[in-house]
Tab-separated table of C-alpha atoms in Angstrom:
chain	number	residue	atom	x	y	z
A	941	MET	CA	0.000	0.000	0.000
A	942	ASP	CA	1.219	3.514	-0.827
A	943	TYR	CA	0.932	5.186	2.579
A	944	THR	CA	2.373	8.478	1.314
A	945	LYS	CA	-1.022	9.522	-0.088
A	946	ILE	CA	-2.410	9.662	3.446
A	947	THR	CA	-2.578	13.218	4.796
A	948	THR	CA	-4.297	12.958	8.196
A	949	PHE	CA	-3.558	11.071	11.361
A	950	GLY	CA	-6.988	9.466	11.383
A	951	ALA	CA	-6.525	8.032	7.905
A	952	LEU	CA	-3.087	6.783	8.938
A	953	LYS	CA	-4.555	4.895	11.901
A	954	THR	CA	-7.165	3.162	9.765
A	955	SER	CA	-4.603	2.235	7.099
A	956	GLY	CA	-2.920	-0.338	9.291
A	957	TYR	CA	0.422	1.478	9.320
A	958	LYS	CA	2.585	0.318	12.240
A	959	PRO	CA	5.226	2.702	13.623
A	960	GLN	CA	8.689	1.502	14.641
A	961	THR	CA	11.673	3.046	16.366
A	962	ILE	CA	14.583	3.748	14.033
A	963	LYS	CA	16.657	0.903	15.503
A	964	GLU	CA	13.762	-1.541	14.976
A	965	GLU	CA	13.378	-0.184	11.453
A	966	LEU	CA	17.055	-0.755	10.659
A	967	ARG	CA	16.944	-4.229	12.194
A	968	GLN	CA	13.830	-5.388	10.318
A	969	ASN	CA	14.966	-4.014	6.978
A	970	LEU	CA	18.386	-5.645	7.417
A	971	ILE	CA	16.727	-8.992	8.162
A	972	THR	CA	14.568	-8.630	5.051
A	973	LYS	CA	17.562	-7.837	2.825
A	974	ILE	CA	19.639	-10.711	4.217
A	975	LYS	CA	16.786	-13.177	3.657
A	976	LYS	CA	16.480	-11.968	0.057
A	977	GLY	CA	20.242	-12.326	-0.446
A	978	GLU	CA	20.633	-8.625	-1.248
A	979	THR	CA	23.921	-6.775	-0.759
A	980	VAL	CA	23.381	-4.178	1.939
A	981	PHE	CA	26.603	-2.172	1.875
A	982	THR	CA	27.454	-1.756	-1.795
A	983	GLY	CA	30.603	0.002	-2.958
A	984	VAL	CA	32.642	-0.953	0.124
A	985	HIS	CA	35.472	-3.334	-0.776
A	986	GLY	CA	37.556	-5.545	1.490
A	987	TYR	CA	35.188	-5.530	4.468
A	988	GLU	CA	33.017	-8.477	3.440
A	989	ASP	CA	34.444	-10.835	6.066
A	990	THR	CA	35.495	-8.343	8.726
A	991	VAL	CA	33.783	-4.990	9.243
A	992	ILE	CA	30.431	-5.605	7.541
A	993	PRO	CA	29.493	-8.719	9.584
A	994	GLU	CA	30.309	-6.774	12.765
A	995	LEU	CA	28.193	-3.861	11.579
A	996	GLU	CA	25.301	-6.175	10.765
A	997	ARG	CA	25.513	-7.723	14.234
A	998	ALA	CA	25.475	-4.251	15.793
A	999	ILE	CA	22.348	-3.323	13.805
A	1000	LEU	CA	20.614	-6.559	14.806
A	1001	SER	CA	21.510	-5.766	18.421
A	1002	LYS	CA	20.085	-2.232	17.991
A	1003	HIS	CA	23.340	-0.662	19.169
A	1004	ASN	CA	24.775	2.794	18.770
A	1005	ILE	CA	28.041	2.354	16.904
A	1006	ASN	CA	31.580	3.719	16.960
A	1007	PHE	CA	33.780	3.132	13.903
A	1008	LEU	CA	37.393	3.186	15.036
A	1009	GLY	CA	40.064	3.381	12.360
A	1010	LEU	CA	42.714	5.417	10.591
A	1011	ARG	CA	42.150	7.957	7.841
A	1012	GLY	CA	40.487	6.860	4.623
A	1013	GLN	CA	38.982	3.595	5.864
A	1014	ALA	CA	35.395	4.262	4.677
A	1015	LYS	CA	34.026	4.944	8.153
A	1016	THR	CA	31.746	7.779	7.068
A	1017	ARG	CA	30.776	5.944	3.886
A	1018	LEU	CA	29.509	2.993	5.935
A	1019	ALA	CA	27.467	5.353	8.093
A	1020	ARG	CA	25.898	6.971	5.033
A	1021	LEU	CA	25.075	3.603	3.503
A	1022	MET	CA	22.971	2.752	6.543
A	1023	VAL	CA	20.377	5.177	5.170
A	1024	ASN	CA	19.503	2.445	2.648
A	1025	LEU	CA	18.181	0.338	5.541
A	1026	LEU	CA	15.591	2.938	6.507
A	1027	ASP	CA	11.988	2.820	5.302
A	1028	GLU	CA	11.549	4.928	2.200
A	1029	TYR	CA	9.091	7.243	3.970
A	1030	VAL	CA	7.908	7.731	7.561
A	1031	PRO	CA	5.001	9.908	8.748
A	1032	VAL	CA	5.685	13.062	10.783
A	1033	VAL	CA	3.409	15.638	12.329
A	1034	GLN	CA	3.297	18.402	9.747
A	1035	GLY	CA	5.259	21.467	10.846
A	1036	SER	CA	7.198	19.679	13.604
A	1037	GLU	CA	10.788	20.826	14.063
A	1038	ILE	CA	11.890	17.465	15.407
A	1039	ASN	CA	10.100	14.991	13.127
A	1040	ASP	CA	7.449	14.019	15.666
A	1041	ASP	CA	5.890	10.604	15.176
A	1042	PRO	CA	2.105	11.160	15.246
A	1043	TYR	CA	1.764	7.920	17.220
A	1044	ASN	CA	4.344	9.021	19.766
A	1045	PRO	CA	4.657	12.852	19.798
A	1046	ILE	CA	7.305	14.317	22.085
A	1047	SER	CA	7.430	18.046	21.356
A	1048	ARG	CA	5.045	20.564	22.890
A	1049	TYR	CA	4.023	21.655	19.399
A	1050	ALA	CA	2.974	18.156	18.318
A	1051	LEU	CA	1.299	17.295	21.613
A	1052	GLU	CA	-0.848	20.427	21.558
A	1053	LEU	CA	-1.663	20.047	17.853
A	1054	LEU	CA	-2.801	16.451	18.277
A	1055	LYS	CA	-4.796	17.361	21.369
A	1056	GLU	CA	-6.517	20.148	19.458
A	1057	LYS	CA	-7.159	18.467	16.101
A	1058	GLY	CA	-7.013	14.764	16.936
A	1059	ASP	CA	-7.535	12.593	13.864
A	1060	GLU	CA	-7.641	15.667	11.638
A	1061	THR	CA	-4.016	16.468	12.428
A	1062	GLN	CA	-2.127	16.905	9.177
A	1063	ILE	CA	0.847	14.634	8.557
A	1064	SER	CA	3.644	14.748	6.007
A	1065	TRP	CA	6.050	12.071	4.846
A	1066	LEU	CA	9.809	12.226	5.423
A	1067	HIS	CA	12.049	10.506	2.867
A	1068	ARG	CA	14.928	8.330	4.030
A	1069	ASN	CA	17.476	10.691	2.429
A	1070	ASP	CA	16.287	13.446	4.773
A	1071	ARG	CA	16.813	11.265	7.816
A	1072	PHE	CA	20.584	11.561	7.954
A	1073	ALA	CA	22.500	14.275	9.801
A	1074	GLU	CA	26.232	14.622	10.173
A	1075	LYS	CA	28.476	16.801	12.321
A	1076	LEU	CA	32.249	17.045	12.309
A	1077	ALA	CA	33.438	17.288	15.890
A	1078	THR	CA	35.671	20.305	16.338
A	1079	PRO	CA	36.845	21.976	19.561
A	1080	ASP	CA	34.473	24.897	19.008
A	1081	VAL	CA	31.296	22.764	18.964
A	1082	THR	CA	28.985	23.730	21.840
A	1083	VAL	CA	26.166	22.059	23.727
A	1084	ALA	CA	23.823	24.586	22.112
A	1085	ASP	CA	24.929	23.404	18.640
A	1086	LEU	CA	24.201	19.782	19.391
A	1087	ILE	CA	21.316	19.858	21.861
A	1088	GLY	CA	19.850	23.350	21.937
A	1089	ASP	CA	19.562	26.550	23.935
A	1090	VAL	CA	17.210	29.329	24.903
A	1091	ASP	CA	16.539	31.631	21.949
A	1092	PRO	CA	16.189	35.248	23.199
A	1093	ILE	CA	14.891	36.434	19.813
A	1094	LYS	CA	12.124	33.843	19.887
A	1095	ALA	CA	11.293	34.844	23.472
A	1096	ALA	CA	11.045	38.510	22.474
A	1097	ASN	CA	8.946	37.857	19.361
A	1098	LEU	CA	6.509	35.594	21.206
A	1099	LYS	CA	6.625	37.757	24.344
A	1100	LEU	CA	7.414	34.729	26.474
A	1101	SER	CA	9.414	34.274	29.651
A	1102	TYR	CA	12.717	32.447	29.528
A	1103	ALA	CA	11.032	29.930	31.828
A	1104	ASP	CA	8.680	28.894	29.008
A	1105	ASP	CA	9.916	25.909	27.038
A	1106	ARG	CA	8.578	27.434	23.819
A	1107	VAL	CA	11.633	29.716	23.745
A	1108	ILE	CA	13.930	26.753	23.191
A	1109	HIS	CA	15.824	26.514	19.921
A	1110	PHE	CA	16.533	22.840	19.261
A	1111	GLY	CA	20.052	21.776	18.298
A	1112	MET	CA	21.153	19.297	15.648
A	1113	ILE	CA	20.433	16.144	17.646
A	1114	PRO	CA	16.751	16.854	18.478
A	1115	ARG	CA	16.243	17.922	14.867
A	1116	ALA	CA	17.644	14.518	13.869
A	1117	ASN	CA	14.916	12.726	15.812
A	1118	ARG	CA	13.988	9.462	14.052
A	1119	SER	CA	17.149	9.804	11.955
A	1120	ILE	CA	20.735	8.585	11.768
A	1121	PHE	CA	23.057	11.097	13.411
A	1122	VAL	CA	26.791	10.881	12.771
A	1123	ILE	CA	29.489	12.621	14.792
A	1124	ASN	CA	32.795	12.381	12.955
A	1125	GLU	CA	36.115	12.479	14.841
A	1126	LEU	CA	34.454	12.114	18.237
A	1127	PRO	CA	37.674	12.557	20.291
A	1128	ASP	CA	37.956	16.132	18.986
A	1129	LEU	CA	34.771	16.957	20.883
A	1130	GLN	CA	35.563	18.628	24.201
A	1131	ALA	CA	35.056	16.379	27.216
A	1132	ARG	CA	32.274	18.561	28.652
A	1133	ILE	CA	30.395	18.308	25.353
A	1134	GLN	CA	30.806	14.529	25.352
A	1135	VAL	CA	29.320	14.472	28.849
A	1136	ALA	CA	26.220	16.200	27.484
A	1137	LEU	CA	25.623	13.120	25.329
A	1138	PHE	CA	25.363	10.722	28.284
A	1139	ASN	CA	21.627	11.030	28.819
A	1140	ILE	CA	20.836	10.933	25.118
A	1141	LEU	CA	22.669	7.646	24.656
A	1142	GLN	CA	21.519	5.957	27.849
A	1143	GLU	CA	18.009	7.293	28.424
A	1144	GLY	CA	17.223	8.745	25.008
A	1145	ASP	CA	16.262	12.122	26.432
A	1146	ILE	CA	17.762	15.613	26.588
A	1147	GLN	CA	18.005	18.484	29.063
A	1148	ILE	CA	18.293	22.110	27.983
A	1149	ARG	CA	19.329	24.933	30.313
A	1150	GLY	CA	17.790	23.279	33.337
A	1151	PHE	CA	14.307	22.995	31.839
A	1152	LYS	CA	12.220	20.166	33.198
A	1153	LEU	CA	11.946	18.902	29.698
A	1154	ARG	CA	12.055	15.259	28.728
A	1155	LEU	CA	12.317	14.536	25.042
A	1156	PRO	CA	12.732	10.782	24.539
A	1157	LEU	CA	14.531	11.081	21.227
A	1158	ASP	CA	14.644	8.221	18.753
A	1159	VAL	CA	18.095	8.471	17.175
A	1160	GLN	CA	20.563	5.981	15.730
A	1161	PHE	CA	23.965	7.362	16.733
A	1162	ILE	CA	27.090	6.577	14.759
A	1163	PHE	CA	30.474	7.913	15.804
A	1164	THR	CA	33.799	7.783	14.004
A	1165	ALA	CA	37.196	8.104	15.617
A	1166	ASN	CA	40.864	7.721	14.801
A	1167	PRO	CA	42.987	5.646	17.246
A	1168	GLU	CA	45.648	8.349	17.069
A	1169	ASP	CA	43.191	10.785	18.608
A	1170	TYR	CA	43.082	8.883	21.873
A	1171	THR	CA	46.523	10.177	22.742
A	1172	ASN	CA	47.307	13.137	20.499
A	1173	ARG	CA	44.261	15.384	20.199
A	1174	GLY	CA	41.833	14.176	22.827
A	1175	SER	CA	40.001	11.113	23.991
A	1176	ILE	CA	36.571	9.604	24.238
A	1177	VAL	CA	35.563	9.933	27.872
A	1178	THR	CA	35.145	6.528	29.477
A	1179	PRO	CA	31.456	6.791	30.483
A	1180	LEU	CA	30.581	7.780	26.911
A	1181	LYS	CA	32.497	4.806	25.482
A	1182	ASP	CA	30.594	2.625	27.932
A	1183	ARG	CA	27.287	3.846	26.487
A	1184	ILE	CA	28.202	3.043	22.867
A	1185	GLY	CA	26.962	-0.465	22.149
A	1186	SER	CA	29.449	-1.638	19.516
A	1187	GLN	CA	32.914	-0.426	18.615
A	1188	ILE	CA	33.928	-1.656	15.171
A	1189	LEU	CA	37.538	-1.594	14.005
A	1190	THR	CA	38.101	-0.678	10.369
A	1191	HIS	CA	41.255	-1.381	8.360
A	1192	TYR	CA	43.063	-0.687	5.113
A	1193	PRO	CA	42.778	-3.008	2.075
A	1194	THR	CA	44.591	-6.258	2.699
A	1195	SER	CA	45.564	-6.845	-0.933
A	1196	VAL	CA	46.505	-4.884	-4.030
A	1197	GLU	CA	43.483	-6.312	-5.878
A	1198	ILE	CA	41.048	-4.899	-3.325
A	1199	ALA	CA	42.887	-1.568	-3.346
A	1200	LYS	CA	42.670	-1.437	-7.161
A	1201	SER	CA	38.920	-1.913	-7.089
A	1202	ILE	CA	38.564	0.942	-4.568
A	1203	THR	CA	40.694	3.315	-6.646
A	1204	ALA	CA	38.883	2.421	-9.869
A	1205	GLN	CA	35.553	3.107	-8.181
A	1206	GLU	CA	36.524	6.393	-6.540
A	1207	ALA	CA	38.894	8.007	-9.071
A	1208	ASN	CA	36.050	9.782	-10.904
A	1209	LEU	CA	38.021	10.225	-14.111
A	1210	GLU	CA	36.997	12.397	-17.026
A	1211	ALA	CA	35.496	10.491	-19.950
A	1212	ALA	CA	38.250	11.833	-22.240
A	1213	GLN	CA	40.953	10.449	-19.950
A	1214	LYS	CA	39.359	7.001	-19.949
A	1215	GLU	CA	39.044	6.965	-23.720
A	1216	GLN	CA	42.366	8.505	-24.711
A	1217	ILE	CA	44.798	7.176	-22.123
A	1218	TYR	CA	45.634	3.490	-21.852
A	1219	VAL	CA	46.630	2.314	-18.372
A	1220	PRO	CA	48.593	-0.960	-18.180
A	1221	GLU	CA	47.460	-3.244	-15.381
A	1222	LEU	CA	50.959	-3.150	-13.936
A	1223	ALA	CA	50.669	0.625	-13.570
A	1224	ARG	CA	47.477	0.172	-11.514
A	1225	GLU	CA	49.268	-2.345	-9.299
A	1226	LEU	CA	52.189	0.010	-8.808
A	1227	ILE	CA	49.867	2.808	-7.663
A	1228	GLU	CA	48.446	0.565	-4.942
A	1229	GLN	CA	51.818	-0.902	-4.024
A	1230	ILE	CA	53.070	2.624	-3.312
A	1231	SER	CA	50.396	2.980	-0.600
A	1232	PHE	CA	51.391	-0.381	0.883
A	1233	GLU	CA	55.022	0.753	0.902
A	1234	ALA	CA	54.040	4.007	2.620
A	1235	ARG	CA	52.200	2.140	5.390
A	1236	ASN	CA	55.359	0.141	6.072
A	1237	SER	CA	57.869	2.956	5.625
A	1238	GLU	CA	60.088	3.962	8.520
A	1239	TYR	CA	59.723	7.578	7.370
A	1240	VAL	CA	55.909	7.659	7.529
A	1241	ASP	CA	53.989	8.014	10.788
A	1242	GLU	CA	52.115	4.712	11.093
A	1243	LYS	CA	49.810	6.132	13.778
A	1244	SER	CA	48.476	8.651	11.289
A	1245	GLY	CA	47.957	6.065	8.581
A	1246	VAL	CA	47.986	6.384	4.809
A	1247	SER	CA	44.522	7.055	3.472
A	1248	ALA	CA	43.060	5.239	0.476
A	1249	ARG	CA	42.645	8.754	-0.887
A	1250	MET	CA	46.384	8.783	-1.601
A	1251	SER	CA	46.022	6.043	-4.221
A	1252	ILE	CA	42.986	7.783	-5.694
A	1253	THR	CA	44.657	11.180	-6.071
A	1254	ALA	CA	47.909	9.568	-7.251
A	1255	PHE	CA	46.004	7.718	-9.965
A	1256	GLN	CA	44.317	10.952	-11.028
A	1257	ASN	CA	47.700	12.706	-11.171
A	1258	LEU	CA	49.167	9.819	-13.148
A	1259	LEU	CA	46.560	10.140	-15.874
A	1260	SER	CA	46.829	13.918	-15.868
A	1261	THR	CA	50.598	13.636	-16.379
A	1262	ALA	CA	50.052	11.483	-19.447
A	1263	GLU	CA	47.238	13.746	-20.649
A	1264	LEU	CA	49.428	16.849	-20.384
A	1265	ARG	CA	52.153	15.208	-22.462
A	1266	MET	CA	49.565	14.090	-25.019
A	1267	LEU	CA	48.179	17.612	-25.329
A	1268	LYS	CA	51.636	19.169	-25.757
A	1269	ASN	CA	52.484	16.653	-28.471
A	1270	GLY	CA	49.208	17.243	-30.282
A	1271	ALA	CA	48.390	13.520	-30.029
A	1272	GLN	CA	44.943	11.948	-29.788
A	1273	THR	CA	45.864	8.994	-27.580
A	1274	THR	CA	48.707	7.881	-25.348
A	1275	SER	CA	49.679	5.245	-22.834
A	1276	ILE	CA	50.931	5.511	-19.274
A	1277	ARG	CA	54.711	5.321	-18.897
A	1278	LEU	CA	56.640	4.447	-15.781
A	1279	SER	CA	58.341	7.845	-15.976
A	1280	ASP	CA	54.862	9.391	-15.617
A	1281	PHE	CA	54.996	8.289	-11.982
A	1282	MET	CA	57.201	11.312	-11.337
A	1283	GLY	CA	53.972	13.297	-11.686
A	1284	ILE	CA	52.322	11.636	-8.674
A	1285	VAL	CA	54.853	12.976	-6.171
A	1286	PRO	CA	52.592	15.901	-5.118
A	1287	ALA	CA	49.749	13.456	-4.435
A	1288	ILE	CA	52.028	11.471	-2.124
A	1289	THR	CA	53.615	14.378	-0.250
A	1290	GLY	CA	50.191	15.827	0.503
A	1291	LYS	CA	48.838	12.603	1.959
A	1292	VAL	CA	51.541	11.234	4.258
A	1293	GLU	CA	52.576	12.409	7.700
A	1294	LEU	CA	56.328	12.023	8.099
A	1295	VAL	CA	58.187	11.226	11.289
A	1296	TYR	CA	61.255	13.280	12.214
A	1297	GLU	CA	63.613	11.158	10.090
A	1298	GLY	CA	61.280	11.544	7.119
A	1299	GLU	CA	61.213	15.311	7.514
A	1300	GLN	CA	65.005	15.276	7.509
A	1301	GLU	CA	65.050	13.298	4.264
A	1302	GLY	CA	62.497	15.623	2.673
A	1303	ALA	CA	58.970	14.869	1.508
A	1304	ASP	CA	59.922	14.670	-2.190
A	1305	THR	CA	62.778	12.273	-1.463
A	1306	VAL	CA	60.526	10.015	0.600
A	1307	ALA	CA	57.879	10.049	-2.148
A	1308	LEU	CA	60.426	9.016	-4.797
A	1309	GLN	CA	61.720	6.306	-2.485
A	1310	LEU	CA	58.187	4.920	-2.072
A	1311	ILE	CA	57.765	4.769	-5.864
A	1312	GLU	CA	61.097	2.996	-6.264
A	1313	ASN	CA	60.352	0.564	-3.424
A	1314	ALA	CA	57.076	-0.341	-5.118
A	1315	VAL	CA	58.925	-1.125	-8.354
A	1316	LYS	CA	61.616	-3.034	-6.492
A	1317	ASN	CA	59.160	-5.238	-4.617
A	1318	LEU	CA	57.002	-6.010	-7.656
A	1319	PHE	CA	60.000	-6.774	-9.870
A	1320	PRO	CA	60.788	-10.303	-8.537
A	1321	ILE	CA	57.108	-11.260	-8.956
A	1322	LEU	CA	57.386	-10.807	-12.725
A	1323	PHE	CA	61.042	-11.585	-13.388
A	1324	PRO	CA	63.810	-13.702	-11.830
A	1325	LYS	CA	65.061	-12.447	-8.517
A	1326	ILE	CA	68.383	-10.604	-8.676
A	1327	GLU	CA	70.790	-12.026	-6.134
A	1328	LYS	CA	73.101	-9.673	-4.274
A	1329	LEU	CA	76.021	-12.058	-4.721
A	1330	GLU	CA	76.615	-13.727	-8.089
A	1331	ARG	CA	79.110	-16.440	-8.921
A	1332	GLU	CA	81.858	-15.685	-11.366
A	1333	ASN	CA	81.617	-17.288	-14.833
A	1334	GLU	CA	77.946	-18.164	-14.289
A	1335	ARG	CA	75.317	-16.840	-16.673
A	1336	TYR	CA	72.367	-14.812	-15.358
A	1337	PRO	CA	69.104	-13.677	-17.042
A	1338	TYR	CA	70.121	-10.015	-17.137
A	1339	ASP	CA	73.660	-10.354	-18.453
A	1340	ASP	CA	72.778	-9.472	-22.053
A	1341	ILE	CA	70.946	-6.321	-20.987
A	1342	VAL	CA	73.813	-5.169	-18.785
A	1343	ARG	CA	76.272	-5.908	-21.596
A	1344	TRP	CA	74.184	-3.890	-24.060
A	1345	PHE	CA	74.431	-0.834	-21.805
A	1346	SER	CA	78.169	-1.334	-21.224
A	1347	GLU	CA	78.695	-1.279	-24.993
A	1348	SER	CA	76.538	1.810	-25.576
A	1349	GLU	CA	76.075	5.263	-24.128
A	1350	GLY	CA	72.732	4.305	-22.616
A	1351	ILE	CA	69.383	5.894	-23.376
A	1352	GLU	CA	67.566	9.085	-22.455
A	1353	LEU	CA	63.788	9.325	-22.038
A	1354	SER	CA	62.433	12.851	-22.006
A	1355	ASP	CA	59.194	13.419	-20.080
A	1356	GLU	CA	57.531	15.049	-23.083
A	1357	ILE	CA	58.854	12.812	-25.822
A	1358	SER	CA	56.241	11.572	-28.327
A	1359	ASP	CA	54.944	8.018	-28.128
A	1360	THR	CA	56.679	7.139	-31.392
A	1361	ASP	CA	60.094	8.303	-30.164
A	1362	TYR	CA	59.506	6.754	-26.729
A	1363	LYS	CA	58.919	3.332	-28.277
A	1364	ARG	CA	61.794	3.736	-30.748
A	1365	ILE	CA	64.286	4.500	-27.970
A	1366	LEU	CA	63.153	1.616	-25.789
A	1367	ASP	CA	63.186	-0.792	-28.735
A	1368	GLN	CA	66.917	-0.152	-29.089
A	1369	VAL	CA	67.480	-2.249	-25.951
A	1370	THR	CA	66.879	-5.475	-27.862
A	1371	PRO	CA	67.921	-7.938	-25.087
A	1372	ILE	CA	64.933	-6.821	-22.976
A	1373	HIS	CA	62.555	-8.159	-25.631
A	1374	ALA	CA	64.067	-11.602	-25.248
A	1375	LEU	CA	63.772	-11.400	-21.445
A	1376	ILE	CA	60.101	-10.436	-21.625
A	1377	GLN	CA	59.381	-13.116	-24.205
A	1378	GLN	CA	60.895	-15.725	-21.892
A	1379	TYR	CA	59.380	-14.684	-18.560
A	1380	GLN	CA	56.233	-12.746	-19.560
A	1381	PRO	CA	55.301	-14.313	-22.904
A	1382	GLU	CA	51.637	-13.299	-22.682
A	1383	THR	CA	52.420	-9.577	-22.530
A	1384	MET	CA	50.083	-7.621	-24.806
A	1385	PRO	CA	51.735	-5.333	-27.385
A	1386	LYS	CA	50.226	-2.223	-25.775
A	1387	ASP	CA	51.803	-3.178	-22.425
A	1388	LEU	CA	55.227	-3.992	-23.865
A	1389	HIS	CA	56.994	-0.645	-23.570
A	1390	PHE	CA	55.746	0.005	-20.051
A	1391	LEU	CA	57.181	-3.392	-19.121
A	1392	ILE	CA	60.486	-2.567	-20.846
A	1393	GLU	CA	60.812	0.604	-18.784
A	1394	PHE	CA	59.796	-1.373	-15.687
A	1395	VAL	CA	62.706	-3.774	-16.313
A	1396	LEU	CA	65.108	-0.843	-16.651
A	1397	TRP	CA	63.901	0.643	-13.363
A	1398	GLY	CA	64.150	-2.761	-11.678
A	1399	LEU	CA	67.724	-3.254	-12.822
A	1400	THR	CA	68.773	0.187	-11.574
A	1401	LEU	CA	67.152	-0.436	-8.191
A	1402	HIS	CA	69.097	-3.713	-7.917
A	1403	ASN	CA	72.333	-1.940	-8.878
A	1404	LYS	CA	72.663	-3.572	-12.288
A	1405	LEU	CA	72.330	-0.244	-14.111
A	1406	SER	CA	72.375	3.450	-13.228
A	1407	LYS	CA	69.422	5.824	-13.482
A	1408	TYR	CA	69.627	9.617	-13.311
A	1409	ARG	CA	67.036	12.315	-13.286
A	1410	LEU	CA	67.766	14.901	-15.943
A	1411	GLY	CA	66.081	18.279	-16.083
A	1412	ASN	CA	63.062	16.895	-17.906
A	1413	GLY	CA	63.562	13.161	-18.127
A	1414	LEU	CA	65.528	10.055	-17.158
A	1415	GLN	CA	68.832	8.655	-18.325
A	1416	PHE	CA	69.773	4.950	-18.051
A	1417	GLN	CA	73.439	3.935	-18.243
A	1418	ASP	CA	75.662	1.102	-17.130
A	1419	ASN	CA	77.217	1.375	-13.681
A	1420	PHE	CA	80.693	2.295	-14.910
A	1421	GLN	CA	79.381	5.298	-16.827
A	1422	GLY	CA	77.347	6.178	-13.778
A	1423	TYR	CA	80.473	6.018	-11.628
A	1424	LEU	CA	82.322	8.338	-14.003
A	1425	ARG	CA	79.358	10.688	-14.080
A	1426	ASN	CA	79.348	10.968	-10.298
A	1427	ASN	CA	83.067	11.511	-10.029
A	1428	LEU	CA	83.678	14.041	-12.789
């Protein structure tokens, strides 16, 4: 039955509509979706066996929830997705500031209106998208912001005493009655403000400026917090933690494949970039591997974390680097090169918090090191591992490549070189073709030159060749030439 056509309380009562609290609503709709085999939390990757089952248990238990995790772990996204578990529409007393349920009115306005008009009381229907409120906790948030305060202007206009509860201006939480209310970064909320939430969480009611006012609010609270905050910027006061039913720990992607799916979903690329720029799969893996390297780096503050947003913005920068080169060359299409990864440095430096040693090294240096570490750690997955110690007179897979560089002056790859010249220069290193044919025989032609450059980078990072950054490009030489270059 389409209840939304009902406009009076009397008609609502005869329709058979049954009201529920928001926690009962979430619980019943979750049960229905699970029985139908529907995916509840779409667009969240890597949490299928960890966070989501815990969240579903918390909803079934009708708990208020605290998501505890580092930056960029989809805490707020999960909270917003819970809106999909609400009924599409719920009835409210028309004109109510706090979404009064006509079956269970709590405000003075709704109580008096229902007493006066009874079954003729007008109702309106509130859509699920309007039943979500969010507040970022900052040190300047006040009790008045969240709960409410006496409004002197309202008192003057209505000619009422401050002792009259009609002069109250409701804060964000009462206005989120029968809704999901999210407080992000809870530890940033001053302790005295957190204390003001005690009664709301435990008893479901509020107190404003000493008024004998009991508003049994119906709110699903969701909090988010960063573990770092417990020691650095503030803490969640213990009695408040005790009143939060479930604390759910979030985490970063556990594999490159999961991370790739997140980046692909969130990158929000321009249609022209998707159509004109080819991205080798290895390039996508490298982007994610850089984030994994950052989370394990001795120069990056592990307590702060490395947000998934770093991979997203790095991927955007990577495509923009290739697009800029394409535009300057007047080309219609291009492909990502490994040297394009120099363009993602700003995306890395803006997303990582460095420890003291990292600051000493410099943000740019750390970013370049993360890129090189990603290449170095992916290299032995695709090609034979390069041993630190090699036996004399024994042949190794990279000997022909090293010999080619020792017998030549090396190669230079300018950042803005055309695709034709880029491929021509790389094709000069003929022994690499044989290596790729032997160890990666299924390489597609459009991935070949990225893989050739990847081999060159890998050999330099394992001290088989030398790589230098020129003003606007890279130069690859054998180690002897590199030694001379450094000592002239």
